[in-house]
Coordinates of C-alpha atoms and ligand atoms in Angstrom, one line a residue:
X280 CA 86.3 85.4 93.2
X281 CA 83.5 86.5 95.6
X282 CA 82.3 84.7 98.6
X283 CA 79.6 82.5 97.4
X284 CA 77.3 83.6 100.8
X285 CA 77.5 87.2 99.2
X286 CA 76.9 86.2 95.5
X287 CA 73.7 84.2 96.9
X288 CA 72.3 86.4 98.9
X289 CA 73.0 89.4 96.3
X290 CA 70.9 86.7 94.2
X291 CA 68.1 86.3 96.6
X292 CA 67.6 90.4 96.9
X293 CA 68.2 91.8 93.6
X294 CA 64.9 92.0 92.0
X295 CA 63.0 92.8 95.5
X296 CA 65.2 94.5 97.9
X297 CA 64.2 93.8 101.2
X298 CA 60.3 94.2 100.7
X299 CA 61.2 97.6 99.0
X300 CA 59.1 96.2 95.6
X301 CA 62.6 98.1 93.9
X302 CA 65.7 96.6 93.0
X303 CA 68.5 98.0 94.9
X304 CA 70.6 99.1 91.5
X305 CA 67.1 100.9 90.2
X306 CA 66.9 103.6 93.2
X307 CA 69.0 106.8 93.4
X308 CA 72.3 107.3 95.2
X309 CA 70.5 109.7 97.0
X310 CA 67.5 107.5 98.6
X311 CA 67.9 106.9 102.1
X312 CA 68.0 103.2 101.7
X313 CA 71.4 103.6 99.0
X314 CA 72.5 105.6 101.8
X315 CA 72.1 103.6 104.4
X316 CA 74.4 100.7 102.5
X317 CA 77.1 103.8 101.9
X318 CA 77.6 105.1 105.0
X319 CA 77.5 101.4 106.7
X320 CA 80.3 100.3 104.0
X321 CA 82.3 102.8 104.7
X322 CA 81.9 102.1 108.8
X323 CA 82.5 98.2 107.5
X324 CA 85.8 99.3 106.0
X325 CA 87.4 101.2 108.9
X326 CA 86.5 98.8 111.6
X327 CA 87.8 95.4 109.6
X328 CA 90.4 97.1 107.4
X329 CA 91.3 99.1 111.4
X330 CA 91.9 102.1 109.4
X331 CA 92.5 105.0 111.9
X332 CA 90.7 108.1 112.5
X333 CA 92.7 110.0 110.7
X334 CA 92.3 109.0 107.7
X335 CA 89.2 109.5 104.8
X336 CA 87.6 106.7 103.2
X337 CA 86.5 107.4 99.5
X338 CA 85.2 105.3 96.6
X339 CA 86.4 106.7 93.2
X340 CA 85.2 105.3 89.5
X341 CA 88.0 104.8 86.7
X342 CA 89.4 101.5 89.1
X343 CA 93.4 101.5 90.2
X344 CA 94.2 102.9 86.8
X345 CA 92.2 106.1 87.1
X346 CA 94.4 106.5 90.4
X347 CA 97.3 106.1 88.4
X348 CA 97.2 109.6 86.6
X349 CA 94.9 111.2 89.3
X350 CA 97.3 110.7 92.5
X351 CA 99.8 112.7 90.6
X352 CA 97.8 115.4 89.0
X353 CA 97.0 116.6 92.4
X354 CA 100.1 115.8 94.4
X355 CA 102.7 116.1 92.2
X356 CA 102.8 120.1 91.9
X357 CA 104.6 122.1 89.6
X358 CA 108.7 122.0 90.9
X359 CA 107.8 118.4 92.7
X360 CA 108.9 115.1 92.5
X361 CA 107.8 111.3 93.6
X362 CA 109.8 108.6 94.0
X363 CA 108.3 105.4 92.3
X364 CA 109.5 101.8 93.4
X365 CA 109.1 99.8 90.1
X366 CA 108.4 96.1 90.7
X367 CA 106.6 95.0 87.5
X368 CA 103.9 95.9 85.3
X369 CA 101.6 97.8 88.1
X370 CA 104.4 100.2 89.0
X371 CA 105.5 100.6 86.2
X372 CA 102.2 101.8 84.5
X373 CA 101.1 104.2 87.6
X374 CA 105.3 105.5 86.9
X375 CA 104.5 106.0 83.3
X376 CA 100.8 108.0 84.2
X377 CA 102.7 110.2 87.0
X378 CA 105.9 110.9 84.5
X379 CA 103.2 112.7 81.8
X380 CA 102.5 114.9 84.9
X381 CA 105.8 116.0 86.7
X382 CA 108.8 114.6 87.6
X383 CA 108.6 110.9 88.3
X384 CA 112.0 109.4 89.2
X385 CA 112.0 105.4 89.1
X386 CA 114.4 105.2 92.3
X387 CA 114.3 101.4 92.0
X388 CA 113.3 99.8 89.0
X389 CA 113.7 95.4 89.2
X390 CA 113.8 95.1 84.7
X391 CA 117.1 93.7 84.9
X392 CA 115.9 90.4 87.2
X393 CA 112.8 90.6 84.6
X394 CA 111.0 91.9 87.9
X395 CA 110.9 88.6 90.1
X396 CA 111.9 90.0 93.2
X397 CA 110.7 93.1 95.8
X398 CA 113.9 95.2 96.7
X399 CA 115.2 94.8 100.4
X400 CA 115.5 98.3 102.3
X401 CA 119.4 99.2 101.6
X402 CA 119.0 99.3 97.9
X403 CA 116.3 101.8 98.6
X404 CA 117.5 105.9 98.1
X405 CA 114.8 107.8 99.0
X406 CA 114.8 111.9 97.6
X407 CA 114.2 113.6 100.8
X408 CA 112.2 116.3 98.8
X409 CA 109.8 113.8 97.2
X410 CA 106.3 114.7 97.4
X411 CA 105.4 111.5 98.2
X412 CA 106.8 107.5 97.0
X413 CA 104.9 105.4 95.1
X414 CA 104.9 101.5 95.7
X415 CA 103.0 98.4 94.5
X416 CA 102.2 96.2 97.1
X417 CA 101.9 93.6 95.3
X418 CA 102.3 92.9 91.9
X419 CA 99.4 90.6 90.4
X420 CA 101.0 89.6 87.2
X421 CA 104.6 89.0 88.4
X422 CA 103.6 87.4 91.7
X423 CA 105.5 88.9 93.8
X424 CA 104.7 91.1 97.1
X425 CA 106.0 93.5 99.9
X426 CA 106.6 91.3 103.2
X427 CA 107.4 94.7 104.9
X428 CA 106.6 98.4 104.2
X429 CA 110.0 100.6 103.4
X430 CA 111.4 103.3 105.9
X431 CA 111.5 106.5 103.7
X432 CA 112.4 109.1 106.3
X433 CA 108.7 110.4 106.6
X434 CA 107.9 110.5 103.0
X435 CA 104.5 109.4 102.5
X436 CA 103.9 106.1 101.1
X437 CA 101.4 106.1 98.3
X438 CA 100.4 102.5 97.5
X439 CA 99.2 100.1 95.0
X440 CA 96.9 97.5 96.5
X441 CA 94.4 96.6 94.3
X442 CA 95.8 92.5 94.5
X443 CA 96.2 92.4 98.3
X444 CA 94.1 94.9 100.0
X445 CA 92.2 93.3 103.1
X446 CA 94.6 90.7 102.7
X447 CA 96.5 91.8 105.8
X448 CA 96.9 94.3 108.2
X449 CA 99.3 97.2 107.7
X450 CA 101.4 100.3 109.1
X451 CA 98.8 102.8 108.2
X452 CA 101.2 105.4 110.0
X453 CA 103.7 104.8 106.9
X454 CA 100.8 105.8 104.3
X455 CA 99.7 109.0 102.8
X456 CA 97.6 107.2 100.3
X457 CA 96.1 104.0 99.6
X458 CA 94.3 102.9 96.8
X459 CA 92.7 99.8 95.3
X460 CA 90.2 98.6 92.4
X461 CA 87.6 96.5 93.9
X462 CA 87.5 93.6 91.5
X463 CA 90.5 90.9 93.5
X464 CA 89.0 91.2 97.1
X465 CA 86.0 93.3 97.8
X466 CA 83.6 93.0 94.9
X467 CA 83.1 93.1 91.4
X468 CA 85.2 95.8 89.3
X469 CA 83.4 99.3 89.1
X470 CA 85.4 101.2 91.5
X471 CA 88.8 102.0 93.7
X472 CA 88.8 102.2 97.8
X473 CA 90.9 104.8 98.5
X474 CA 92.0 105.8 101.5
X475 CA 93.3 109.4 102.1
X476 CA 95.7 110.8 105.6
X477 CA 94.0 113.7 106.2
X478 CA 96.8 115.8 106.4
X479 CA 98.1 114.6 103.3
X480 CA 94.8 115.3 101.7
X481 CA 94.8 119.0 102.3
X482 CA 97.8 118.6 99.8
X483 CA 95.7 118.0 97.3
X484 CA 95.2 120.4 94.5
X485 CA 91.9 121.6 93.9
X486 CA 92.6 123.7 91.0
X487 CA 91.4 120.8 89.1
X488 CA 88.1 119.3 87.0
X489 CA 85.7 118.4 89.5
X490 CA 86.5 114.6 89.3
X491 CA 89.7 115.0 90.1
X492 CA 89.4 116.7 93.1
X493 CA 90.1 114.7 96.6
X494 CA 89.2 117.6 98.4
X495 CA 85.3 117.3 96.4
X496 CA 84.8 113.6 97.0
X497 CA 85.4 113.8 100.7
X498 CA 83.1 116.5 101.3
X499 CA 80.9 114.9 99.4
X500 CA 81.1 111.1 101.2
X501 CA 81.6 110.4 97.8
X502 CA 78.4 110.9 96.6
X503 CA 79.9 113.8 93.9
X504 CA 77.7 112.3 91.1
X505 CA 76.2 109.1 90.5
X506 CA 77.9 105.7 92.0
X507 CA 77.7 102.4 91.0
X508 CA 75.5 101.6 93.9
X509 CA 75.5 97.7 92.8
X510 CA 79.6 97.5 93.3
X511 CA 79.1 99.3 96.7
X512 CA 76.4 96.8 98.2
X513 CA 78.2 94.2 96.9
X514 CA 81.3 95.3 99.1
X515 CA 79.3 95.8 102.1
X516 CA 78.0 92.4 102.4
X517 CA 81.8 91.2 101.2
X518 CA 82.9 93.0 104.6
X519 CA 80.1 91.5 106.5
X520 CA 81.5 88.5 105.2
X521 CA 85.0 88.9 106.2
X522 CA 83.4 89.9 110.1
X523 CA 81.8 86.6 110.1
X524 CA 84.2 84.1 109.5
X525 CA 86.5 86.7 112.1
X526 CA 87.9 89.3 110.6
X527 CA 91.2 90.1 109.2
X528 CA 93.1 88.1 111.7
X529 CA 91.6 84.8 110.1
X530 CA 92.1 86.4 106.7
X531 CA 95.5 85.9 107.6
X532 CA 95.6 82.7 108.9
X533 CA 93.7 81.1 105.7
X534 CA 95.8 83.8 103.7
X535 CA 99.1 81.9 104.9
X536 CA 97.1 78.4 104.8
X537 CA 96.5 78.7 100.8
X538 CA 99.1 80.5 99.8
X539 CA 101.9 77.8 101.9
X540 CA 99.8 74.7 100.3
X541 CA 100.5 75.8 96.7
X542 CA 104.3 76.8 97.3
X543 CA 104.8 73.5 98.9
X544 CA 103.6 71.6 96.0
X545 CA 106.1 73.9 94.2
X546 CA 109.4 73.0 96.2
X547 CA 108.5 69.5 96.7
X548 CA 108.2 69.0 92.7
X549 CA 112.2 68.4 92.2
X550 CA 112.1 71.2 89.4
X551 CA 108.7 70.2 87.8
X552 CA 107.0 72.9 88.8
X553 CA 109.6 76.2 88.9
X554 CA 109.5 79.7 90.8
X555 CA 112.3 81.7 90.9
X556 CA 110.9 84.2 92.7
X557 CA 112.7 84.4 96.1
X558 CA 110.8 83.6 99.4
X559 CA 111.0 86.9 100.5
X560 CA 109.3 88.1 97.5
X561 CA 106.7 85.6 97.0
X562 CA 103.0 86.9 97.0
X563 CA 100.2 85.1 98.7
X564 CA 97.9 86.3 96.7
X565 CA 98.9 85.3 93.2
X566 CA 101.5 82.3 93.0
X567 CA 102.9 82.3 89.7
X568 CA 105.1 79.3 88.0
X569 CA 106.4 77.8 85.1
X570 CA 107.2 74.1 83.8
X571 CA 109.9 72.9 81.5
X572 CA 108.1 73.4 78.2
X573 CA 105.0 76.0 77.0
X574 CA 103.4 72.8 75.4
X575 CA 103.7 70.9 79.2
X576 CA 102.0 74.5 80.4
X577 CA 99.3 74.6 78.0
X578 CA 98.2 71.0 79.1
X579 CA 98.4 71.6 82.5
X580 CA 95.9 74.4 81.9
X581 CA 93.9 72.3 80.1
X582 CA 93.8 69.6 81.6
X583 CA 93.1 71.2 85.0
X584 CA 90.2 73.1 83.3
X585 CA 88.6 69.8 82.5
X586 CA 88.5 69.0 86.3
X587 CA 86.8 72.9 87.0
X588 CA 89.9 74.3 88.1
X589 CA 89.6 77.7 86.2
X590 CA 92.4 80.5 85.6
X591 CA 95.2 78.9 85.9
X592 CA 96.8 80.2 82.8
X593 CA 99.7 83.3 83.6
X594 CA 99.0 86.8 82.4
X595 CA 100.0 87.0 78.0
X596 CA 102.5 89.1 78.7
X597 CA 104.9 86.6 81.1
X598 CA 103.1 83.0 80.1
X599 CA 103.4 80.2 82.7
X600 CA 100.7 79.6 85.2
X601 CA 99.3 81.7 87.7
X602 CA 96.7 80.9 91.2
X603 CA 95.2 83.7 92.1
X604 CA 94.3 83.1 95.6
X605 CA 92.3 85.8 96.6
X606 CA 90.4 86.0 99.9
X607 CA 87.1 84.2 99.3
X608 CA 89.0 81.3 97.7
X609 CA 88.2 78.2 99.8
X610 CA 91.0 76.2 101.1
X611 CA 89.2 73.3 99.5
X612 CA 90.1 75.1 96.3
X613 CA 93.3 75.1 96.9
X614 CA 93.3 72.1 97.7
X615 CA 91.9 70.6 94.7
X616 CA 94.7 72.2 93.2
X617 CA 97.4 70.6 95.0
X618 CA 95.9 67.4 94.4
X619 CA 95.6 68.0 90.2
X620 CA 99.4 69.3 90.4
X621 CA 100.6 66.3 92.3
X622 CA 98.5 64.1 89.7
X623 CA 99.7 65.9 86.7
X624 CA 103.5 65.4 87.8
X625 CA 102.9 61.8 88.5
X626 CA 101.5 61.5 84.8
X627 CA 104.0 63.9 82.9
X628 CA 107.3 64.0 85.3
Ligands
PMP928 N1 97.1 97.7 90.1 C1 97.1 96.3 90.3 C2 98.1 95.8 91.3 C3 96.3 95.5 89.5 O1 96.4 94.2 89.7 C4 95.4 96.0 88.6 C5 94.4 95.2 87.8 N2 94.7 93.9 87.7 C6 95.4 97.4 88.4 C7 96.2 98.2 89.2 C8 94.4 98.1 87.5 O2 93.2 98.0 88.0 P1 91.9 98.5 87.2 O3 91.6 97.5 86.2 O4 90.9 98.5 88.4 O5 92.1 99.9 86.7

């Protein structure tokens, strides 16, 4: 979902943009105008994300998944190893991408509780020698999420936060590398954010294909070959967006807001509606849960798609239901929600 401020105004300018007599997505990356809208993003990101100094803002095609086998093939040497923190289908695919490269040791993997919780530090046994640790902040199909950021001892964190990213603030101090595609809560898919220490970037290998080189797309403000300069206006009035209604700090606040309505009408239900994903593990972004019967499910989704509440349906691989209550979801949304859930139990319970 995008806010619908950005989608209207991306409406209003998209044949004529700004007097230009051009469309915005028919000039070159390299006109002074796209240019403008790059480096501004970028400027947009550090000061609402707060990303320090110290680290390198790039935009990367391929989405999260490209990251996957890329993050690896140039930090993950020859005689290496990562440690990867599996918590559902996210982790486990970025494990799978980094395990055809080197060595990739799962030293937490959550398969035996069908991954429905986030592991609490103590179970945690970090290789000192790891190259770096992977993590999934939060895990968009399972619906489940980090409430903190592990201690590793100094490792570098590499993370995973294409569901949750500008969702909240975090440690940067604890990261190495974060990445995320842009299609949950900056704009539409096309391309991952990805944010680079920069002493962990002169890590990277550059014995590699041009794409694949870190070291390339920094120097070149990420300008290496052609972007998709619609995805990256789209995110810079996204941003804008977030500044107006007052940054991260009331991202938070309506974060908490949404995401609390929803689990409420969840507990309150007596069973009707069911998590059994622990508080602690409970994402605010995507609130997953079942009901006693697939054929009770399927009505709720269809029924609540008759009243224009869209989505609802869980990922195919784990069934149940799933609100995905990404950042430019209005409260009123949600609320409409709660109101069709309390209605459907009062009809069905
Ligand atoms: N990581 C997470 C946490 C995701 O939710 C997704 C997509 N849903 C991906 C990675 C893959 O992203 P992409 O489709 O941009 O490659």
């Amino acid at each position: 979902m995008l806010p619908l401020t950005v989608l209207e105004e991306v409406s209003k300018k998209l044949v004529d943009f700004e007097g230009t007599g051009m469309s915005l997505i028919e000039m070159s990356h390299r006109d002074k105008i796209f240019d403008t809208i790059h480096n501004e993003t970028v400027a947009l990101m550090r000061d609402v994300y707060r990303v320090p100094d110290d680290f390198h803002i790039i935009f990367l095609q391929g989405g999260a998944t490209f990251q996957f086998g890329m993050v690896p093939m140039a930090f993950l040497k020859k005689g290496e190893s990562a440690d990867f923190i599996v918590t559902g289908t996210w982790g486990k695919k970025a494990h799978a991408d980094a395990a055809v490269v080197g060595m990739a040791n799962a030293i937490w993997d959550g398969r035996d509780d069908g991954y429905t919780r986030i592991p609490a530090q103590h179970e945690l046994k970090f290789n000192p020698d790891a190259a770096y640790v992977h993590m999934c902040s939060n895990e968009t199909i399972a619906g489940i999420q980090w409430q903190y950021f592990p201690e590793t001892g100094g490792i570098p964190i590499v993370a995973d936060m294409s569901s949750d990213v500008l969702s909240r603030r975090i440690p940067w101090e604890k990261f190495g590398l974060v990445f995320a595609g842009t299609q949950k809560n900056l704009a539409p898919a096309g391309l991952a954010v990805v944010f680079i220490q920069k002493d962990f970037a002169t890590r990277a290998r550059t014995d590699l294909p041009a794409y694949l080189r870190y070291d390339l797309h920094i120097k070149e403000n990420s300008l290496y070959n052609t972007p998709p300069t619609f995805v990256v206006w789209v995110m810079n009035l996204t941003l804008k967006w977030i500044q107006s209604i007052g940054g991260l700090q009331e991202i938070e606040r309506l974060r908490d807001l949404k995401a609390d309505m929803v689990y409420a009408a969840i507990d309150k239900s007596g069973g009707f509606y069911k998590t059994g994903i622990p508080k602690d593990s409970r994402s605010k972004m995507n609130i997953v849960w079942r009901m006693e019967s697939e054929e009770l499910e399927k009505k709720f989704v269809e029924e609540a798609a008759r009243e224009g509440l869209d989505g609802l349906k869980g990922h195919r691989s784990v069934g149940g239901m799933r609100a995905s209550v990404y950042n430019a979801m209005p409260v009123e949304g949600v609320k409409a929600l709660v109101d069709f859930m309390a209605h459907f139990m009062k009809k069905n319970g």
